[in-house]
């Protein structure tokens, strides 16, 4: 952080240009004559200057003792960011370029605040779970806060943060994109826009001219490349993808990850749910697999894979293995997500129905899209529930689904205690832990549910006549990536010292 006197200046406050020259001298003269009419704002412990850099400088120049106001301790980082925006936008006459750069800094600050909040939430969750397991009272500051009008809402996706930033500051989305390009390609021009020396459009033209004037590398002779297919993302963008050399087939995937199916099939990849623990995002955004996932985790339709059910042959040695009859459909996507075009689902289902010899296993967080679809008779139709708000959605949808082989419920990862009103509409319940994943924003730690959460659901499933499958990761492994279920560590009264 920059310093101003004994105070550190909030980084986002520095996104607004300081006044200087005649305008600053007028402020100094006004404070000498009228005094400081608006207080300088500090954070709760009086170490960080939130608002009033110009007033502080002017007071120092005028020889006047500054007047301060201190924000309450309840102000979160998100609330402080919004406070800085609202106070500065009201009093400043910023041009379009300056507003765009402020919006860009706001977006960055919100992203940083969201990461900090996520880390803190993870710490508090771990402490709460530990307290529940050991029988300790959860401290008041770790209990779940009651939602209210003053609760900060942090953006969950970069696109939402950009839109919110532009709206708050009064900048257009196009201007924010120009500001991003300037900061990336021409930081010196971005500084001139920030100080008001150059207009945003003029700076952007200079940036593009610089890029156009850069020497182009000589083409390197190479062998003819592969034939490229034109794939489409969910929003219609065209993506080049090498045409496979052979016929499309399922991927063999038998193992602990998908222990109940020997095959996976991904005519669609990518997802927009934004689950922080997602193993599929970890794979799709790994640089090692960039060739297989050219747009990362953006939803993408692979029409060249639609013939896999017709082309795949079970090896002779596995013809009696039930797992080799089963195919996990879209293990790297949610085929039924809200963003998935209807024609993608229709084409995938047409391929399944044309090849009914397989037991297709599907899974989604939007089970209402199952209703009314043509399903092959051997389908295992599933829904994933990772938080309480999805329970009602799952129960309502599955009451309307019939004429399938298996209706199943995936509670992997089980991250909170779930309460179901009825499990009788399901045939099978799968429960698992959260394994450690390395996401684009950092490592998401492993988490195993307490024994009581698992036991309660298993008991309810038994009463409803459901088969139950507990994933091996509930019991853990001997390395940090797999946590191990938190088994009870209790003894009869009077025997605590035993064992």
One Martini backbone bead per residue (centre of mass of N, CA, C, O) as a GRO file, in nm:
protein
  499
    1UNK     BB    1   0.099   0.034   0.017
    2UNK     BB    2   0.049   0.349   0.028
    3UNK     BB    3   0.164   0.655   0.171
    4UNK     BB    4   0.011   0.895   0.420
    5UNK     BB    5   0.188   0.953   0.634
    6UNK     BB    6   0.076   0.723   0.880
    7UNK     BB    7  -0.086   0.613   0.631
    8UNK     BB    8  -0.250   0.384   0.456
    9UNK     BB    9  -0.356   0.334   0.127
   10UNK     BB   10  -0.603   0.229  -0.038
   11UNK     BB   11  -0.570   0.085  -0.340
   12UNK     BB   12  -0.847   0.178  -0.465
   13UNK     BB   13  -0.817   0.483  -0.411
   14UNK     BB   14  -0.573   0.505  -0.627
   15UNK     BB   15  -0.759   0.490  -0.887
   16UNK     BB   16  -0.794   0.783  -0.823
   17UNK     BB   17  -0.713   1.081  -0.918
   18UNK     BB   18  -0.530   1.336  -0.834
   19UNK     BB   19  -0.512   1.651  -0.750
   20UNK     BB   20  -0.383   1.955  -0.910
   21UNK     BB   21  -0.272   2.252  -0.906
   22UNK     BB   22  -0.523   2.470  -0.906
   23UNK     BB   23  -0.723   2.280  -0.765
   24UNK     BB   24  -0.549   2.234  -0.511
   25UNK     BB   25  -0.513   2.531  -0.426
   26UNK     BB   26  -0.815   2.582  -0.377
   27UNK     BB   27  -0.840   2.376  -0.145
   28UNK     BB   28  -0.640   2.508   0.045
   29UNK     BB   29  -0.781   2.786   0.065
   30UNK     BB   30  -1.052   2.680   0.170
   31UNK     BB   31  -0.940   2.556   0.437
   32UNK     BB   32  -0.828   2.821   0.551
   33UNK     BB   33  -1.112   2.968   0.555
   34UNK     BB   34  -1.337   2.713   0.631
   35UNK     BB   35  -1.222   2.454   0.656
   36UNK     BB   36  -1.294   2.122   0.719
   37UNK     BB   37  -1.601   1.981   0.594
   38UNK     BB   38  -1.476   1.689   0.530
   39UNK     BB   39  -1.396   1.397   0.629
   40UNK     BB   40  -1.162   1.163   0.696
   41UNK     BB   41  -1.138   0.818   0.610
   42UNK     BB   42  -1.117   0.534   0.821
   43UNK     BB   43  -1.056   0.259   0.953
   44UNK     BB   44  -1.118   0.098   1.248
   45UNK     BB   45  -0.782   0.114   1.325
   46UNK     BB   46  -0.641   0.373   1.189
   47UNK     BB   47  -0.442   0.273   0.922
   48UNK     BB   48  -0.651   0.332   0.683
   49UNK     BB   49  -0.710   0.517   0.398
   50UNK     BB   50  -1.019   0.551   0.229
   51UNK     BB   51  -1.086   0.876   0.238
   52UNK     BB   52  -0.904   1.186   0.157
   53UNK     BB   53  -0.629   1.262   0.019
   54UNK     BB   54  -0.669   1.560  -0.063
   55UNK     BB   55  -0.745   1.669   0.219
   56UNK     BB   56  -0.485   1.587   0.360
   57UNK     BB   57  -0.287   1.748   0.183
   58UNK     BB   58  -0.423   2.023   0.229
   59UNK     BB   59  -0.388   2.037   0.534
   60UNK     BB   60  -0.083   2.028   0.531
   61UNK     BB   61  -0.051   2.287   0.351
   62UNK     BB   62  -0.239   2.471   0.560
   63UNK     BB   63  -0.196   2.389   0.869
   64UNK     BB   64  -0.426   2.170   0.931
   65UNK     BB   65  -0.608   1.977   1.127
   66UNK     BB   66  -0.741   1.690   1.080
   67UNK     BB   67  -1.051   1.530   1.007
   68UNK     BB   68  -1.210   1.234   1.133
   69UNK     BB   69  -1.341   0.912   1.023
   70UNK     BB   70  -1.473   0.595   1.143
   71UNK     BB   71  -1.523   0.287   1.061
   72UNK     BB   72  -1.676   0.021   1.121
   73UNK     BB   73  -1.591  -0.311   1.180
   74UNK     BB   74  -1.825  -0.439   0.986
   75UNK     BB   75  -1.661  -0.363   0.748
   76UNK     BB   76  -1.603  -0.492   0.463
   77UNK     BB   77  -1.429  -0.506   0.178
   78UNK     BB   78  -1.677  -0.478  -0.005
   79UNK     BB   79  -1.796  -0.225   0.136
   80UNK     BB   80  -1.549  -0.044   0.091
   81UNK     BB   81  -1.552  -0.043  -0.215
   82UNK     BB   82  -1.836   0.084  -0.245
   83UNK     BB   83  -1.769   0.341  -0.088
   84UNK     BB   84  -1.549   0.451  -0.275
   85UNK     BB   85  -1.720   0.472  -0.525
   86UNK     BB   86  -1.957   0.655  -0.427
   87UNK     BB   87  -1.785   0.903  -0.328
   88UNK     BB   88  -1.618   0.957  -0.597
   89UNK     BB   89  -1.834   0.969  -0.823
   90UNK     BB   90  -1.995   1.213  -0.707
   91UNK     BB   91  -1.727   1.426  -0.706
   92UNK     BB   92  -1.633   1.339  -0.989
   93UNK     BB   93  -1.482   1.428  -1.316
   94UNK     BB   94  -1.493   1.169  -1.525
   95UNK     BB   95  -1.395   1.011  -1.780
   96UNK     BB   96  -1.433   0.730  -1.961
   97UNK     BB   97  -1.147   0.617  -1.909
   98UNK     BB   98  -1.136   0.652  -1.601
   99UNK     BB   99  -1.383   0.476  -1.541
  100UNK     BB  100  -1.274   0.215  -1.665
  101UNK     BB  101  -1.025   0.189  -1.473
  102UNK     BB  102  -1.188   0.180  -1.215
  103UNK     BB  103  -1.353  -0.072  -1.287
  104UNK     BB  104  -1.108  -0.255  -1.309
  105UNK     BB  105  -1.010  -0.221  -1.013
  106UNK     BB  106  -1.271  -0.323  -0.887
  107UNK     BB  107  -1.262  -0.607  -1.003
  108UNK     BB  108  -0.994  -0.687  -0.868
  109UNK     BB  109  -1.079  -0.632  -0.573
  110UNK     BB  110  -1.316  -0.834  -0.569
  111UNK     BB  111  -1.149  -1.086  -0.628
  112UNK     BB  112  -0.970  -1.064  -0.377
  113UNK     BB  113  -1.203  -1.064  -0.169
  114UNK     BB  114  -1.318  -1.343  -0.250
  115UNK     BB  115  -1.068  -1.509  -0.178
  116UNK     BB  116  -1.055  -1.428   0.118
  117UNK     BB  117  -1.341  -1.529   0.189
  118UNK     BB  118  -1.292  -1.825   0.109
  119UNK     BB  119  -1.064  -1.882   0.307
  120UNK     BB  120  -1.226  -1.808   0.563
  121UNK     BB  121  -1.455  -2.011   0.520
  122UNK     BB  122  -1.274  -2.261   0.534
  123UNK     BB  123  -1.173  -2.214   0.820
  124UNK     BB  124  -1.452  -2.208   0.962
  125UNK     BB  125  -1.549  -2.486   0.870
  126UNK     BB  126  -1.326  -2.650   1.006
  127UNK     BB  127  -1.389  -2.550   1.296
  128UNK     BB  128  -1.684  -2.642   1.306
  129UNK     BB  129  -1.642  -2.940   1.250
  130UNK     BB  130  -1.450  -2.991   1.487
  131UNK     BB  131  -1.653  -2.902   1.706
  132UNK     BB  132  -1.872  -3.115   1.642
  133UNK     BB  133  -1.697  -3.372   1.682
  134UNK     BB  134  -1.579  -3.287   1.985
  135UNK     BB  135  -1.817  -3.109   2.139
  136UNK     BB  136  -1.787  -2.820   2.092
  137UNK     BB  137  -1.835  -2.490   2.107
  138UNK     BB  138  -1.928  -2.255   1.889
  139UNK     BB  139  -1.827  -1.972   1.821
  140UNK     BB  140  -1.984  -1.683   1.740
  141UNK     BB  141  -1.778  -1.602   1.497
  142UNK     BB  142  -1.854  -1.903   1.348
  143UNK     BB  143  -2.129  -1.854   1.294
  144UNK     BB  144  -2.391  -1.823   1.103
  145UNK     BB  145  -2.499  -1.564   0.941
  146UNK     BB  146  -2.744  -1.344   0.907
  147UNK     BB  147  -2.924  -1.237   0.669
  148UNK     BB  148  -2.900  -0.909   0.507
  149UNK     BB  149  -2.890  -0.595   0.364
  150UNK     BB  150  -2.564  -0.570   0.457
  151UNK     BB  151  -2.476  -0.806   0.303
  152UNK     BB  152  -2.232  -0.910   0.116
  153UNK     BB  153  -2.195  -0.952  -0.249
  154UNK     BB  154  -1.996  -1.162  -0.418
  155UNK     BB  155  -1.869  -1.228  -0.699
  156UNK     BB  156  -1.840  -1.542  -0.891
  157UNK     BB  157  -1.774  -1.401  -1.166
  158UNK     BB  158  -1.613  -1.217  -1.393
  159UNK     BB  159  -1.860  -1.120  -1.554
  160UNK     BB  160  -2.014  -1.003  -1.308
  161UNK     BB  161  -1.793  -0.805  -1.216
  162UNK     BB  162  -1.783  -0.634  -1.471
  163UNK     BB  163  -2.079  -0.543  -1.473
  164UNK     BB  164  -2.082  -0.413  -1.191
  165UNK     BB  165  -1.853  -0.213  -1.228
  166UNK     BB  166  -1.969  -0.056  -1.468
  167UNK     BB  167  -2.234   0.030  -1.328
  168UNK     BB  168  -2.120   0.184  -1.081
  169UNK     BB  169  -1.931   0.386  -1.256
  170UNK     BB  170  -2.042   0.436  -1.566
  171UNK     BB  171  -1.940   0.220  -1.764
  172UNK     BB  172  -1.867   0.057  -2.037
  173UNK     BB  173  -1.790  -0.248  -2.157
  174UNK     BB  174  -1.602  -0.149  -2.381
  175UNK     BB  175  -1.420   0.029  -2.203
  176UNK     BB  176  -1.317  -0.199  -2.019
  177UNK     BB  177  -1.181  -0.361  -2.244
  178UNK     BB  178  -0.985  -0.138  -2.326
  179UNK     BB  179  -0.846  -0.117  -2.051
  180UNK     BB  180  -0.735  -0.404  -2.046
  181UNK     BB  181  -0.562  -0.380  -2.303
  182UNK     BB  182  -0.382  -0.153  -2.199
  183UNK     BB  183  -0.263  -0.294  -1.945
  184UNK     BB  184  -0.139  -0.527  -2.116
  185UNK     BB  185   0.006  -0.359  -2.375
  186UNK     BB  186  -0.008  -0.029  -2.248
  187UNK     BB  187   0.068   0.113  -1.958
  188UNK     BB  188   0.142   0.406  -2.042
  189UNK     BB  189  -0.138   0.472  -2.162
  190UNK     BB  190  -0.305   0.414  -1.910
  191UNK     BB  191  -0.180   0.649  -1.743
  192UNK     BB  192  -0.279   0.876  -1.932
  193UNK     BB  193  -0.576   0.817  -1.891
  194UNK     BB  194  -0.583   0.844  -1.579
  195UNK     BB  195  -0.471   1.158  -1.597
  196UNK     BB  196  -0.611   1.290  -1.875
  197UNK     BB  197  -0.420   1.315  -2.139
  198UNK     BB  198  -0.586   1.067  -2.269
  199UNK     BB  199  -0.802   0.919  -2.454
  200UNK     BB  200  -0.922   0.610  -2.487
  201UNK     BB  201  -0.951   0.581  -2.796
  202UNK     BB  202  -0.668   0.693  -2.863
  203UNK     BB  203  -0.508   0.480  -2.702
  204UNK     BB  204  -0.620   0.234  -2.854
  205UNK     BB  205  -0.509   0.310  -3.130
  206UNK     BB  206  -0.210   0.307  -3.045
  207UNK     BB  207  -0.202   0.016  -2.961
  208UNK     BB  208  -0.277  -0.106  -3.241
  209UNK     BB  209  -0.043   0.024  -3.393
  210UNK     BB  210   0.184  -0.113  -3.241
  211UNK     BB  211   0.107  -0.403  -3.311
  212UNK     BB  212   0.115  -0.366  -3.622
  213UNK     BB  213   0.434  -0.270  -3.615
  214UNK     BB  214   0.523  -0.531  -3.543
  215UNK     BB  215   0.724  -0.774  -3.607
  216UNK     BB  216   0.704  -1.051  -3.807
  217UNK     BB  217   0.749  -1.364  -3.807
  218UNK     BB  218   0.880  -1.607  -3.965
  219UNK     BB  219   0.781  -1.864  -4.122
  220UNK     BB  220   0.759  -2.205  -4.036
  221UNK     BB  221   0.828  -2.480  -4.166
  222UNK     BB  222   0.580  -2.740  -4.216
  223UNK     BB  223   0.382  -2.977  -4.173
  224UNK     BB  224   0.098  -3.083  -4.231
  225UNK     BB  225  -0.180  -3.051  -4.079
  226UNK     BB  226  -0.454  -3.125  -3.944
  227UNK     BB  227  -0.770  -3.179  -3.954
  228UNK     BB  228  -1.027  -2.939  -3.899
  229UNK     BB  229  -1.270  -2.874  -3.679
  230UNK     BB  230  -1.597  -2.723  -3.613
  231UNK     BB  231  -1.672  -2.610  -3.314
  232UNK     BB  232  -1.913  -2.540  -3.042
  233UNK     BB  233  -2.027  -2.329  -2.825
  234UNK     BB  234  -2.288  -2.225  -2.628
  235UNK     BB  235  -2.241  -1.915  -2.771
  236UNK     BB  236  -2.128  -1.984  -3.089
  237UNK     BB  237  -1.840  -2.042  -3.098
  238UNK     BB  238  -1.563  -2.111  -3.287
  239UNK     BB  239  -1.368  -2.425  -3.287
  240UNK     BB  240  -1.069  -2.567  -3.330
  241UNK     BB  241  -1.029  -2.928  -3.415
  242UNK     BB  242  -0.890  -3.219  -3.431
  243UNK     BB  243  -0.924  -3.485  -3.622
  244UNK     BB  244  -0.965  -3.790  -3.572
  245UNK     BB  245  -0.815  -4.085  -3.693
  246UNK     BB  246  -1.054  -4.238  -3.574
  247UNK     BB  247  -1.297  -4.379  -3.429
  248UNK     BB  248  -1.538  -4.332  -3.214
  249UNK     BB  249  -1.499  -4.386  -2.857
  250UNK     BB  250  -1.480  -4.486  -2.564
  251UNK     BB  251  -1.354  -4.436  -2.242
  252UNK     BB  252  -1.150  -4.595  -2.035
  253UNK     BB  253  -1.242  -4.579  -1.655
  254UNK     BB  254  -1.164  -4.789  -1.466
  255UNK     BB  255  -1.205  -4.720  -1.110
  256UNK     BB  256  -1.226  -4.514  -0.840
  257UNK     BB  257  -1.358  -4.271  -0.975
  258UNK     BB  258  -1.539  -4.496  -1.164
  259UNK     BB  259  -1.643  -4.787  -1.024
  260UNK     BB  260  -1.942  -4.826  -1.192
  261UNK     BB  261  -1.769  -4.761  -1.465
  262UNK     BB  262  -1.575  -4.833  -1.762
  263UNK     BB  263  -1.701  -4.573  -1.900
  264UNK     BB  264  -1.659  -4.276  -2.099
  265UNK     BB  265  -1.858  -3.985  -2.235
  266UNK     BB  266  -1.780  -3.665  -2.429
  267UNK     BB  267  -1.981  -3.469  -2.623
  268UNK     BB  268  -1.948  -3.288  -2.366
  269UNK     BB  269  -1.780  -2.998  -2.240
  270UNK     BB  270  -1.817  -2.832  -1.965
  271UNK     BB  271  -1.894  -2.562  -1.718
  272UNK     BB  272  -2.107  -2.311  -1.509
  273UNK     BB  273  -2.134  -2.355  -1.195
  274UNK     BB  274  -1.859  -2.305  -1.005
  275UNK     BB  275  -1.737  -2.528  -0.849
  276UNK     BB  276  -1.459  -2.535  -0.637
  277UNK     BB  277  -1.416  -2.878  -0.651
  278UNK     BB  278  -1.373  -2.946  -0.950
  279UNK     BB  279  -1.224  -3.198  -1.131
  280UNK     BB  280  -1.277  -3.114  -1.428
  281UNK     BB  281  -1.145  -2.835  -1.418
  282UNK     BB  282  -0.865  -2.928  -1.345
  283UNK     BB  283  -0.822  -3.072  -1.617
  284UNK     BB  284  -0.915  -2.851  -1.837
  285UNK     BB  285  -0.690  -2.627  -1.706
  286UNK     BB  286  -0.457  -2.796  -1.778
  287UNK     BB  287  -0.181  -2.755  -1.970
  288UNK     BB  288  -0.147  -3.060  -2.056
  289UNK     BB  289  -0.471  -3.049  -2.182
  290UNK     BB  290  -0.515  -2.826  -2.407
  291UNK     BB  291  -0.570  -2.994  -2.665
  292UNK     BB  292  -0.841  -3.126  -2.547
  293UNK     BB  293  -0.900  -2.814  -2.414
  294UNK     BB  294  -0.916  -2.526  -2.594
  295UNK     BB  295  -1.147  -2.380  -2.375
  296UNK     BB  296  -1.140  -2.544  -2.138
  297UNK     BB  297  -1.450  -2.502  -1.942
  298UNK     BB  298  -1.601  -2.444  -2.183
  299UNK     BB  299  -1.868  -2.518  -2.346
  300UNK     BB  300  -1.853  -2.816  -2.569
  301UNK     BB  301  -1.924  -2.959  -2.890
  302UNK     BB  302  -1.878  -3.314  -2.989
  303UNK     BB  303  -1.987  -3.447  -3.278
  304UNK     BB  304  -1.752  -3.668  -3.331
  305UNK     BB  305  -1.871  -3.857  -3.070
  306UNK     BB  306  -2.163  -3.981  -3.141
  307UNK     BB  307  -2.052  -4.282  -3.246
  308UNK     BB  308  -1.945  -4.443  -2.997
  309UNK     BB  309  -2.175  -4.651  -2.931
  310UNK     BB  310  -2.135  -4.805  -3.213
  311UNK     BB  311  -1.802  -4.857  -3.193
  312UNK     BB  312  -1.797  -4.999  -2.928
  313UNK     BB  313  -1.604  -5.270  -2.778
  314UNK     BB  314  -1.604  -5.539  -2.582
  315UNK     BB  315  -1.389  -5.710  -2.437
  316UNK     BB  316  -1.375  -6.045  -2.396
  317UNK     BB  317  -1.272  -6.040  -2.087
  318UNK     BB  318  -1.546  -5.831  -2.015
  319UNK     BB  319  -1.838  -5.952  -2.089
  320UNK     BB  320  -1.911  -6.028  -1.765
  321UNK     BB  321  -1.883  -5.724  -1.689
  322UNK     BB  322  -2.099  -5.488  -1.581
  323UNK     BB  323  -1.921  -5.225  -1.611
  324UNK     BB  324  -1.904  -5.269  -1.940
  325UNK     BB  325  -2.217  -5.162  -1.973
  326UNK     BB  326  -2.121  -4.884  -1.860
  327UNK     BB  327  -2.188  -4.520  -1.905
  328UNK     BB  328  -2.046  -4.212  -1.850
  329UNK     BB  329  -2.210  -3.918  -1.913
  330UNK     BB  330  -2.039  -3.648  -1.892
  331UNK     BB  331  -1.777  -3.622  -1.684
  332UNK     BB  332  -1.700  -3.310  -1.819
  333UNK     BB  333  -2.010  -3.235  -1.749
  334UNK     BB  334  -2.338  -3.072  -1.793
  335UNK     BB  335  -2.578  -3.168  -2.011
  336UNK     BB  336  -2.831  -3.005  -1.831
  337UNK     BB  337  -2.767  -2.729  -1.838
  338UNK     BB  338  -2.894  -2.417  -1.897
  339UNK     BB  339  -2.669  -2.357  -2.136
  340UNK     BB  340  -2.769  -2.597  -2.295
  341UNK     BB  341  -2.859  -2.681  -2.588
  342UNK     BB  342  -3.110  -2.869  -2.710
  343UNK     BB  343  -2.957  -3.001  -2.956
  344UNK     BB  344  -2.747  -3.147  -2.791
  345UNK     BB  345  -2.933  -3.334  -2.632
  346UNK     BB  346  -3.077  -3.462  -2.875
  347UNK     BB  347  -2.823  -3.592  -3.005
  348UNK     BB  348  -2.736  -3.766  -2.767
  349UNK     BB  349  -3.009  -3.922  -2.733
  350UNK     BB  350  -3.019  -4.042  -3.016
  351UNK     BB  351  -2.764  -4.216  -2.977
  352UNK     BB  352  -2.864  -4.380  -2.736
  353UNK     BB  353  -3.133  -4.492  -2.862
  354UNK     BB  354  -2.972  -4.634  -3.108
  355UNK     BB  355  -2.793  -4.770  -2.844
  356UNK     BB  356  -2.939  -4.976  -2.601
  357UNK     BB  357  -2.706  -5.175  -2.482
  358UNK     BB  358  -2.649  -4.951  -2.289
  359UNK     BB  359  -2.570  -4.811  -1.967
  360UNK     BB  360  -2.665  -4.495  -1.905
  361UNK     BB  361  -2.494  -4.242  -1.711
  362UNK     BB  362  -2.640  -3.973  -1.543
  363UNK     BB  363  -2.566  -3.615  -1.446
  364UNK     BB  364  -2.722  -3.346  -1.242
  365UNK     BB  365  -2.834  -3.010  -1.126
  366UNK     BB  366  -3.087  -3.023  -1.361
  367UNK     BB  367  -3.348  -3.240  -1.347
  368UNK     BB  368  -3.584  -3.098  -1.509
  369UNK     BB  369  -3.460  -3.179  -1.804
  370UNK     BB  370  -3.563  -3.477  -1.809
  371UNK     BB  371  -3.838  -3.399  -1.855
  372UNK     BB  372  -3.954  -3.545  -2.163
  373UNK     BB  373  -3.732  -3.732  -2.234
  374UNK     BB  374  -3.566  -3.957  -2.426
  375UNK     BB  375  -3.498  -4.281  -2.296
  376UNK     BB  376  -3.320  -4.532  -2.244
  377UNK     BB  377  -3.395  -4.825  -2.077
  378UNK     BB  378  -3.085  -4.835  -1.932
  379UNK     BB  379  -3.098  -4.587  -1.765
  380UNK     BB  380  -2.908  -4.377  -1.537
  381UNK     BB  381  -3.067  -4.138  -1.340
  382UNK     BB  382  -2.911  -3.836  -1.217
  383UNK     BB  383  -2.832  -3.642  -0.913
  384UNK     BB  384  -2.676  -3.352  -0.769
  385UNK     BB  385  -2.606  -3.299  -0.411
  386UNK     BB  386  -2.434  -3.019  -0.217
  387UNK     BB  387  -2.702  -2.875  -0.108
  388UNK     BB  388  -2.999  -2.798   0.036
  389UNK     BB  389  -3.135  -2.640  -0.211
  390UNK     BB  390  -3.135  -2.918  -0.395
  391UNK     BB  391  -3.340  -3.112  -0.270
  392UNK     BB  392  -3.616  -3.014  -0.381
  393UNK     BB  393  -3.542  -3.032  -0.679
  394UNK     BB  394  -3.493  -3.338  -0.683
  395UNK     BB  395  -3.763  -3.443  -0.573
  396UNK     BB  396  -3.954  -3.312  -0.782
  397UNK     BB  397  -3.832  -3.437  -1.041
  398UNK     BB  398  -3.834  -3.756  -0.957
  399UNK     BB  399  -4.151  -3.778  -0.948
  400UNK     BB  400  -4.154  -3.750  -1.290
  401UNK     BB  401  -3.976  -4.010  -1.325
  402UNK     BB  402  -3.968  -4.274  -1.575
  403UNK     BB  403  -3.863  -4.544  -1.759
  404UNK     BB  404  -3.609  -4.643  -1.591
  405UNK     BB  405  -3.370  -4.830  -1.439
  406UNK     BB  406  -3.228  -4.579  -1.274
  407UNK     BB  407  -3.248  -4.386  -0.971
  408UNK     BB  408  -3.011  -4.134  -0.867
  409UNK     BB  409  -2.789  -4.024  -0.589
  410UNK     BB  410  -2.548  -3.762  -0.552
  411UNK     BB  411  -2.310  -3.719  -0.260
  412UNK     BB  412  -2.059  -3.569  -0.441
  413UNK     BB  413  -1.987  -3.391  -0.218
  414UNK     BB  414  -2.022  -3.401   0.131
  415UNK     BB  415  -2.053  -3.064   0.285
  416UNK     BB  416  -2.334  -3.109   0.433
  417UNK     BB  417  -2.606  -3.141   0.609
  418UNK     BB  418  -2.877  -3.342   0.496
  419UNK     BB  419  -3.237  -3.298   0.425
  420UNK     BB  420  -3.482  -3.539   0.366
  421UNK     BB  421  -3.817  -3.624   0.301
  422UNK     BB  422  -3.748  -3.825   0.046
  423UNK     BB  423  -3.614  -4.150  -0.107
  424UNK     BB  424  -3.823  -4.332  -0.280
  425UNK     BB  425  -3.741  -4.220  -0.582
  426UNK     BB  426  -3.487  -4.392  -0.524
  427UNK     BB  427  -3.238  -4.661  -0.585
  428UNK     BB  428  -2.966  -4.482  -0.542
  429UNK     BB  429  -2.682  -4.408  -0.321
  430UNK     BB  430  -2.411  -4.170  -0.331
  431UNK     BB  431  -2.112  -4.135  -0.123
  432UNK     BB  432  -1.871  -3.861  -0.075
  433UNK     BB  433  -1.581  -3.698  -0.085
  434UNK     BB  434  -1.345  -3.432  -0.084
  435UNK     BB  435  -1.102  -3.379  -0.295
  436UNK     BB  436  -0.817  -3.262  -0.394
  437UNK     BB  437  -0.770  -2.953  -0.583
  438UNK     BB  438  -0.640  -2.776  -0.877
  439UNK     BB  439  -0.711  -2.460  -0.934
  440UNK     BB  440  -0.675  -2.160  -1.090
  441UNK     BB  441  -0.692  -2.021  -0.776
  442UNK     BB  442  -0.610  -2.294  -0.641
  443UNK     BB  443  -0.619  -2.490  -0.368
  444UNK     BB  444  -0.855  -2.740  -0.277
  445UNK     BB  445  -0.937  -2.894  -0.011
  446UNK     BB  446  -1.000  -3.151   0.162
  447UNK     BB  447  -1.320  -3.331   0.252
  448UNK     BB  448  -1.478  -3.493   0.526
  449UNK     BB  449  -1.743  -3.625   0.651
  450UNK     BB  450  -1.913  -3.687   0.904
  451UNK     BB  451  -2.048  -3.969   1.021
  452UNK     BB  452  -2.340  -3.865   1.081
  453UNK     BB  453  -2.415  -3.775   0.796
  454UNK     BB  454  -2.394  -4.055   0.668
  455UNK     BB  455  -2.570  -4.227   0.857
  456UNK     BB  456  -2.839  -4.079   0.816
  457UNK     BB  457  -2.867  -4.141   0.511
  458UNK     BB  458  -2.842  -4.446   0.519
  459UNK     BB  459  -3.090  -4.494   0.697
  460UNK     BB  460  -3.296  -4.361   0.503
  461UNK     BB  461  -3.235  -4.543   0.261
  462UNK     BB  462  -3.315  -4.810   0.389
  463UNK     BB  463  -3.614  -4.731   0.446
  464UNK     BB  464  -3.655  -4.676   0.118
  465UNK     BB  465  -3.484  -4.912  -0.044
  466UNK     BB  466  -3.194  -4.828  -0.095
  467UNK     BB  467  -2.909  -4.831  -0.244
  468UNK     BB  468  -2.556  -4.825  -0.130
  469UNK     BB  469  -2.267  -4.606  -0.204
  470UNK     BB  470  -1.940  -4.590  -0.079
  471UNK     BB  471  -1.679  -4.416  -0.125
  472UNK     BB  472  -1.343  -4.468  -0.077
  473UNK     BB  473  -1.276  -4.162   0.012
  474UNK     BB  474  -1.395  -4.180   0.305
  475UNK     BB  475  -1.125  -4.347   0.413
  476UNK     BB  476  -0.884  -4.284   0.257
  477UNK     BB  477  -0.533  -4.205   0.261
  478UNK     BB  478  -0.160  -4.167   0.272
  479UNK     BB  479  -0.244  -3.875   0.164
  480UNK     BB  480  -0.346  -3.540   0.135
  481UNK     BB  481  -0.568  -3.581  -0.101
  482UNK     BB  482  -0.701  -3.783   0.118
  483UNK     BB  483  -0.878  -3.764   0.417
  484UNK     BB  484  -1.099  -3.913   0.566
  485UNK     BB  485  -1.321  -4.014   0.775
  486UNK     BB  486  -1.489  -3.887   1.062
  487UNK     BB  487  -1.469  -4.074   1.316
  488UNK     BB  488  -1.561  -4.171   1.600
  489UNK     BB  489  -1.415  -4.072   1.946
  490UNK     BB  490  -1.564  -4.270   2.165
  491UNK     BB  491  -1.657  -4.340   2.517
  492UNK     BB  492  -1.748  -4.469   2.785
  493UNK     BB  493  -1.836  -4.395   3.083
  494UNK     BB  494  -1.525  -4.423   3.263
  495UNK     BB  495  -1.327  -4.507   2.981
  496UNK     BB  496  -1.140  -4.280   2.851
  497UNK     BB  497  -0.844  -4.421   2.906
  498UNK     BB  498  -0.897  -4.618   2.710
  499UNK     BB  499  -0.724  -4.743   2.414
   0.00000   0.00000   0.00000
